[in-house]
Amino acid sequence: MRRMFAYTVLIAAGTIVPGLRASDCSNDRLRGAYSFLASGTVNGMPFATTGQTLYNGDGAAAGIIQASVGGGLRGGPNSPPVPWTATYSLTTMLVGNGQTVCVLNKTITIPAWNMDISFFGTAGDDFRELRFIATTPGATVSGTARRQ
């Protein structure tokens, strides 16, 4: 258990934007198109997804998503990507020694799949890349998103 915790801390330490001022960590830092790739399990089924997010800079986002669940496309073999919407917030978090990091909390709604899922994330490379994990019970998903 300690080894897993230490490993998690090491990974997280490499995914944050250190030394930010509170003004650097506002919703308007996320603006524009990000392509994403994520995988894991949802309700015990293998899950892989890709898509694109358009962040508005005001705490709202929208995009498209395509997913493979249990080895097949969600919705059937010829299913097109589906639209989704989201709300998000960026907040500054004090981590010690006066250092702060910017963290992302986001909830997406996928009407076609009757699904809401929440995420915790961090930004790297001056918000050119996002790294995230699902926080919704039953979802063990992690992924990255890159600004286009």
JSON list of C-alpha atoms in Angstrom, two decimals:
[
{"chain": "A", "resi": 1, "resn": "MET", "atom": "CA", "xyz": [0.00, 0.00, 0.00]},
{"chain": "A", "resi": 2, "resn": "ARG", "atom": "CA", "xyz": [2.81, 2.42, 0.84]},
{"chain": "A", "resi": 3, "resn": "ARG", "atom": "CA", "xyz": [4.56, 1.62, -2.41]},
{"chain": "A", "resi": 4, "resn": "MET", "atom": "CA", "xyz": [1.38, 2.37, -4.39]},
{"chain": "A", "resi": 5, "resn": "PHE", "atom": "CA", "xyz": [0.87, 5.64, -2.50]},
{"chain": "A", "resi": 6, "resn": "ALA", "atom": "CA", "xyz": [4.50, 6.67, -3.13]},
{"chain": "A", "resi": 7, "resn": "TYR", "atom": "CA", "xyz": [4.14, 5.79, -6.81]},
{"chain": "A", "resi": 8, "resn": "THR", "atom": "CA", "xyz": [0.94, 7.84, -7.07]},
{"chain": "A", "resi": 9, "resn": "VAL", "atom": "CA", "xyz": [2.60, 10.83, -5.39]},
{"chain": "A", "resi": 10, "resn": "LEU", "atom": "CA", "xyz": [5.57, 10.62, -7.78]},
{"chain": "A", "resi": 11, "resn": "ILE", "atom": "CA", "xyz": [3.29, 10.52, -10.80]},
{"chain": "A", "resi": 12, "resn": "ALA", "atom": "CA", "xyz": [1.17, 13.41, -9.51]},
{"chain": "A", "resi": 13, "resn": "ALA", "atom": "CA", "xyz": [4.26, 15.48, -8.75]},
{"chain": "A", "resi": 14, "resn": "GLY", "atom": "CA", "xyz": [5.22, 15.29, -12.41]},
{"chain": "A", "resi": 15, "resn": "THR", "atom": "CA", "xyz": [1.83, 16.42, -13.66]},
{"chain": "A", "resi": 16, "resn": "ILE", "atom": "CA", "xyz": [1.27, 19.74, -11.95]},
{"chain": "A", "resi": 17, "resn": "VAL", "atom": "CA", "xyz": [2.07, 23.29, -12.87]},
{"chain": "A", "resi": 18, "resn": "PRO", "atom": "CA", "xyz": [4.10, 24.46, -9.85]},
{"chain": "A", "resi": 19, "resn": "GLY", "atom": "CA", "xyz": [4.48, 27.97, -8.47]},
{"chain": "A", "resi": 20, "resn": "LEU", "atom": "CA", "xyz": [1.32, 29.45, -9.91]},
{"chain": "A", "resi": 21, "resn": "ARG", "atom": "CA", "xyz": [-0.28, 32.62, -8.66]},
{"chain": "A", "resi": 22, "resn": "ALA", "atom": "CA", "xyz": [-3.99, 32.41, -7.96]},
{"chain": "A", "resi": 23, "resn": "SER", "atom": "CA", "xyz": [-4.62, 34.60, -11.01]},
{"chain": "A", "resi": 24, "resn": "ASP", "atom": "CA", "xyz": [-2.87, 31.97, -13.18]},
{"chain": "A", "resi": 25, "resn": "CYS", "atom": "CA", "xyz": [-5.41, 29.36, -12.15]},
{"chain": "A", "resi": 26, "resn": "SER", "atom": "CA", "xyz": [-8.74, 30.59, -13.45]},
{"chain": "A", "resi": 27, "resn": "ASN", "atom": "CA", "xyz": [-11.24, 28.99, -15.79]},
{"chain": "A", "resi": 28, "resn": "ASP", "atom": "CA", "xyz": [-10.14, 31.19, -18.67]},
{"chain": "A", "resi": 29, "resn": "ARG", "atom": "CA", "xyz": [-6.81, 29.32, -18.75]},
{"chain": "A", "resi": 30, "resn": "LEU", "atom": "CA", "xyz": [-8.71, 26.49, -20.47]},
{"chain": "A", "resi": 31, "resn": "ARG", "atom": "CA", "xyz": [-9.77, 27.82, -23.83]},
{"chain": "A", "resi": 32, "resn": "GLY", "atom": "CA", "xyz": [-9.76, 26.13, -27.22]},
{"chain": "A", "resi": 33, "resn": "ALA", "atom": "CA", "xyz": [-9.64, 22.60, -28.59]},
{"chain": "A", "resi": 34, "resn": "TYR", "atom": "CA", "xyz": [-8.03, 19.65, -26.80]},
{"chain": "A", "resi": 35, "resn": "SER", "atom": "CA", "xyz": [-7.89, 16.12, -28.22]},
{"chain": "A", "resi": 36, "resn": "PHE", "atom": "CA", "xyz": [-8.05, 13.39, -25.59]},
{"chain": "A", "resi": 37, "resn": "LEU", "atom": "CA", "xyz": [-7.34, 9.69, -25.17]},
{"chain": "A", "resi": 38, "resn": "ALA", "atom": "CA", "xyz": [-8.35, 7.69, -22.09]},
{"chain": "A", "resi": 39, "resn": "SER", "atom": "CA", "xyz": [-8.67, 4.08, -20.99]},
{"chain": "A", "resi": 40, "resn": "GLY", "atom": "CA", "xyz": [-9.52, 1.94, -18.00]},
{"chain": "A", "resi": 41, "resn": "THR", "atom": "CA", "xyz": [-12.67, 0.20, -16.81]},
{"chain": "A", "resi": 42, "resn": "VAL", "atom": "CA", "xyz": [-16.24, 1.37, -16.34]},
{"chain": "A", "resi": 43, "resn": "ASN", "atom": "CA", "xyz": [-18.44, -0.84, -14.17]},
{"chain": "A", "resi": 44, "resn": "GLY", "atom": "CA", "xyz": [-15.86, -3.63, -14.56]},
{"chain": "A", "resi": 45, "resn": "MET", "atom": "CA", "xyz": [-15.76, -3.51, -18.38]},
{"chain": "A", "resi": 46, "resn": "PRO", "atom": "CA", "xyz": [-12.60, -2.56, -20.33]},
{"chain": "A", "resi": 47, "resn": "PHE", "atom": "CA", "xyz": [-12.99, 0.93, -21.73]},
{"chain": "A", "resi": 48, "resn": "ALA", "atom": "CA", "xyz": [-11.05, 3.05, -24.24]},
{"chain": "A", "resi": 49, "resn": "THR", "atom": "CA", "xyz": [-12.10, 6.40, -25.64]},
{"chain": "A", "resi": 50, "resn": "THR", "atom": "CA", "xyz": [-10.96, 9.28, -27.77]},
{"chain": "A", "resi": 51, "resn": "GLY", "atom": "CA", "xyz": [-12.49, 12.58, -28.76]},
{"chain": "A", "resi": 52, "resn": "GLN", "atom": "CA", "xyz": [-12.16, 16.31, -28.64]},
{"chain": "A", "resi": 53, "resn": "THR", "atom": "CA", "xyz": [-13.10, 18.96, -26.09]},
{"chain": "A", "resi": 54, "resn": "LEU", "atom": "CA", "xyz": [-13.76, 22.63, -26.81]},
{"chain": "A", "resi": 55, "resn": "TYR", "atom": "CA", "xyz": [-13.19, 24.65, -23.63]},
{"chain": "A", "resi": 56, "resn": "ASN", "atom": "CA", "xyz": [-14.97, 28.03, -23.61]},
{"chain": "A", "resi": 57, "resn": "GLY", "atom": "CA", "xyz": [-12.83, 29.61, -20.89]},
{"chain": "A", "resi": 58, "resn": "ASP", "atom": "CA", "xyz": [-15.87, 30.24, -18.70]},
{"chain": "A", "resi": 59, "resn": "GLY", "atom": "CA", "xyz": [-16.33, 26.89, -16.94]},
{"chain": "A", "resi": 60, "resn": "ALA", "atom": "CA", "xyz": [-18.27, 25.28, -19.79]},
{"chain": "A", "resi": 61, "resn": "ALA", "atom": "CA", "xyz": [-17.07, 22.83, -22.41]},
{"chain": "A", "resi": 62, "resn": "ALA", "atom": "CA", "xyz": [-18.48, 20.60, -25.13]},
{"chain": "A", "resi": 63, "resn": "GLY", "atom": "CA", "xyz": [-17.15, 17.97, -27.44]},
{"chain": "A", "resi": 64, "resn": "ILE", "atom": "CA", "xyz": [-17.46, 14.65, -29.18]},
{"chain": "A", "resi": 65, "resn": "ILE", "atom": "CA", "xyz": [-16.54, 11.20, -27.88]},
{"chain": "A", "resi": 66, "resn": "GLN", "atom": "CA", "xyz": [-16.22, 7.69, -29.29]},
{"chain": "A", "resi": 67, "resn": "ALA", "atom": "CA", "xyz": [-15.71, 4.72, -26.97]},
{"chain": "A", "resi": 68, "resn": "SER", "atom": "CA", "xyz": [-14.93, 1.05, -27.08]},
{"chain": "A", "resi": 69, "resn": "VAL", "atom": "CA", "xyz": [-16.45, -0.88, -24.18]},
{"chain": "A", "resi": 70, "resn": "GLY", "atom": "CA", "xyz": [-15.72, -4.57, -23.72]},
{"chain": "A", "resi": 71, "resn": "GLY", "atom": "CA", "xyz": [-14.08, -4.73, -27.15]},
{"chain": "A", "resi": 72, "resn": "GLY", "atom": "CA", "xyz": [-16.86, -3.14, -29.22]},
{"chain": "A", "resi": 73, "resn": "LEU", "atom": "CA", "xyz": [-17.97, 0.37, -30.08]},
{"chain": "A", "resi": 74, "resn": "ARG", "atom": "CA", "xyz": [-20.46, 1.82, -27.63]},
{"chain": "A", "resi": 75, "resn": "GLY", "atom": "CA", "xyz": [-23.82, 1.83, -29.41]},
{"chain": "A", "resi": 76, "resn": "GLY", "atom": "CA", "xyz": [-22.91, -0.81, -32.02]},
{"chain": "A", "resi": 77, "resn": "PRO", "atom": "CA", "xyz": [-20.44, -1.47, -34.84]},
{"chain": "A", "resi": 78, "resn": "ASN", "atom": "CA", "xyz": [-21.27, 1.59, -36.98]},
{"chain": "A", "resi": 79, "resn": "SER", "atom": "CA", "xyz": [-21.97, 4.06, -34.20]},
{"chain": "A", "resi": 80, "resn": "PRO", "atom": "CA", "xyz": [-20.78, 7.61, -34.85]},
{"chain": "A", "resi": 81, "resn": "PRO", "atom": "CA", "xyz": [-19.11, 9.73, -32.17]},
{"chain": "A", "resi": 82, "resn": "VAL", "atom": "CA", "xyz": [-21.64, 11.38, -29.85]},
{"chain": "A", "resi": 83, "resn": "PRO", "atom": "CA", "xyz": [-21.76, 14.93, -28.44]},
{"chain": "A", "resi": 84, "resn": "TRP", "atom": "CA", "xyz": [-21.35, 15.75, -24.77]},
{"chain": "A", "resi": 85, "resn": "THR", "atom": "CA", "xyz": [-21.25, 18.84, -22.54]},
{"chain": "A", "resi": 86, "resn": "ALA", "atom": "CA", "xyz": [-19.30, 19.64, -19.39]},
{"chain": "A", "resi": 87, "resn": "THR", "atom": "CA", "xyz": [-18.75, 22.05, -16.57]},
{"chain": "A", "resi": 88, "resn": "TYR", "atom": "CA", "xyz": [-15.32, 22.57, -15.06]},
{"chain": "A", "resi": 89, "resn": "SER", "atom": "CA", "xyz": [-13.45, 24.62, -12.51]},
{"chain": "A", "resi": 90, "resn": "LEU", "atom": "CA", "xyz": [-9.78, 25.36, -12.05]},
{"chain": "A", "resi": 91, "resn": "THR", "atom": "CA", "xyz": [-8.66, 26.08, -8.50]},
{"chain": "A", "resi": 92, "resn": "THR", "atom": "CA", "xyz": [-5.38, 26.84, -6.81]},
{"chain": "A", "resi": 93, "resn": "MET", "atom": "CA", "xyz": [-4.26, 24.36, -4.17]},
{"chain": "A", "resi": 94, "resn": "LEU", "atom": "CA", "xyz": [-1.52, 24.99, -1.61]},
{"chain": "A", "resi": 95, "resn": "VAL", "atom": "CA", "xyz": [0.88, 22.04, -1.43]},
{"chain": "A", "resi": 96, "resn": "GLY", "atom": "CA", "xyz": [3.40, 23.33, 1.10]},
{"chain": "A", "resi": 97, "resn": "ASN", "atom": "CA", "xyz": [6.39, 25.65, 1.36]},
{"chain": "A", "resi": 98, "resn": "GLY", "atom": "CA", "xyz": [4.28, 28.35, -0.27]},
{"chain": "A", "resi": 99, "resn": "GLN", "atom": "CA", "xyz": [4.00, 26.35, -3.49]},
{"chain": "A", "resi": 100, "resn": "THR", "atom": "CA", "xyz": [0.68, 26.12, -5.26]},
{"chain": "A", "resi": 101, "resn": "VAL", "atom": "CA", "xyz": [-0.69, 23.95, -8.03]},
{"chain": "A", "resi": 102, "resn": "CYS", "atom": "CA", "xyz": [-3.65, 24.36, -10.33]},
{"chain": "A", "resi": 103, "resn": "VAL", "atom": "CA", "xyz": [-6.18, 21.52, -10.25]},
{"chain": "A", "resi": 104, "resn": "LEU", "atom": "CA", "xyz": [-9.09, 20.75, -12.56]},
{"chain": "A", "resi": 105, "resn": "ASN", "atom": "CA", "xyz": [-12.47, 19.34, -11.54]},
{"chain": "A", "resi": 106, "resn": "LYS", "atom": "CA", "xyz": [-14.80, 18.50, -14.43]},
{"chain": "A", "resi": 107, "resn": "THR", "atom": "CA", "xyz": [-18.11, 16.71, -14.88]},
{"chain": "A", "resi": 108, "resn": "ILE", "atom": "CA", "xyz": [-19.22, 15.61, -18.32]},
{"chain": "A", "resi": 109, "resn": "THR", "atom": "CA", "xyz": [-22.72, 14.64, -19.42]},
{"chain": "A", "resi": 110, "resn": "ILE", "atom": "CA", "xyz": [-23.18, 12.27, -22.36]},
{"chain": "A", "resi": 111, "resn": "PRO", "atom": "CA", "xyz": [-26.92, 12.29, -23.13]},
{"chain": "A", "resi": 112, "resn": "ALA", "atom": "CA", "xyz": [-26.75, 9.52, -25.76]},
{"chain": "A", "resi": 113, "resn": "TRP", "atom": "CA", "xyz": [-25.30, 7.15, -23.16]},
{"chain": "A", "resi": 114, "resn": "ASN", "atom": "CA", "xyz": [-27.32, 8.47, -20.21]},
{"chain": "A", "resi": 115, "resn": "MET", "atom": "CA", "xyz": [-24.02, 9.02, -18.40]},
{"chain": "A", "resi": 116, "resn": "ASP", "atom": "CA", "xyz": [-22.42, 11.62, -16.14]},
{"chain": "A", "resi": 117, "resn": "ILE", "atom": "CA", "xyz": [-18.79, 11.17, -15.11]},
{"chain": "A", "resi": 118, "resn": "SER", "atom": "CA", "xyz": [-16.53, 13.38, -13.00]},
{"chain": "A", "resi": 119, "resn": "PHE", "atom": "CA", "xyz": [-12.78, 13.87, -13.26]},
{"chain": "A", "resi": 120, "resn": "PHE", "atom": "CA", "xyz": [-9.85, 15.29, -11.29]},
{"chain": "A", "resi": 121, "resn": "GLY", "atom": "CA", "xyz": [-7.00, 16.62, -13.38]},
{"chain": "A", "resi": 122, "resn": "THR", "atom": "CA", "xyz": [-3.83, 18.61, -13.50]},
{"chain": "A", "resi": 123, "resn": "ALA", "atom": "CA", "xyz": [-2.20, 20.74, -16.18]},
{"chain": "A", "resi": 124, "resn": "GLY", "atom": "CA", "xyz": [1.29, 20.42, -17.54]},
{"chain": "A", "resi": 125, "resn": "ASP", "atom": "CA", "xyz": [3.39, 22.28, -20.08]},
{"chain": "A", "resi": 126, "resn": "ASP", "atom": "CA", "xyz": [1.63, 25.61, -19.43]},
{"chain": "A", "resi": 127, "resn": "PHE", "atom": "CA", "xyz": [-1.84, 24.11, -20.02]},
{"chain": "A", "resi": 128, "resn": "ARG", "atom": "CA", "xyz": [-0.86, 22.52, -23.33]},
{"chain": "A", "resi": 129, "resn": "GLU", "atom": "CA", "xyz": [-1.50, 19.10, -21.76]},
{"chain": "A", "resi": 130, "resn": "LEU", "atom": "CA", "xyz": [-4.06, 17.88, -19.22]},
{"chain": "A", "resi": 131, "resn": "ARG", "atom": "CA", "xyz": [-3.83, 14.64, -17.24]},
{"chain": "A", "resi": 132, "resn": "PHE", "atom": "CA", "xyz": [-6.92, 13.26, -15.56]},
{"chain": "A", "resi": 133, "resn": "ILE", "atom": "CA", "xyz": [-8.55, 10.41, -13.66]},
{"chain": "A", "resi": 134, "resn": "ALA", "atom": "CA", "xyz": [-12.22, 9.59, -13.19]},
{"chain": "A", "resi": 135, "resn": "THR", "atom": "CA", "xyz": [-13.60, 10.18, -9.70]},
{"chain": "A", "resi": 136, "resn": "THR", "atom": "CA", "xyz": [-17.04, 8.65, -10.30]},
{"chain": "A", "resi": 137, "resn": "PRO", "atom": "CA", "xyz": [-17.58, 5.35, -8.43]},
{"chain": "A", "resi": 138, "resn": "GLY", "atom": "CA", "xyz": [-17.35, 2.38, -10.80]},
{"chain": "A", "resi": 139, "resn": "ALA", "atom": "CA", "xyz": [-15.04, 4.20, -13.25]},
{"chain": "A", "resi": 140, "resn": "THR", "atom": "CA", "xyz": [-11.30, 3.53, -13.20]},
{"chain": "A", "resi": 141, "resn": "VAL", "atom": "CA", "xyz": [-10.26, 5.73, -16.10]},
{"chain": "A", "resi": 142, "resn": "SER", "atom": "CA", "xyz": [-7.14, 7.80, -16.73]},
{"chain": "A", "resi": 143, "resn": "GLY", "atom": "CA", "xyz": [-6.05, 9.80, -19.72]},
{"chain": "A", "resi": 144, "resn": "THR", "atom": "CA", "xyz": [-4.42, 12.81, -21.28]},
{"chain": "A", "resi": 145, "resn": "ALA", "atom": "CA", "xyz": [-5.63, 15.69, -23.42]},
{"chain": "A", "resi": 146, "resn": "ARG", "atom": "CA", "xyz": [-3.43, 17.84, -25.64]},
{"chain": "A", "resi": 147, "resn": "ARG", "atom": "CA", "xyz": [-4.21, 21.37, -26.86]},
{"chain": "A", "resi": 148, "resn": "GLN", "atom": "CA", "xyz": [-4.53, 21.51, -30.64]}
]
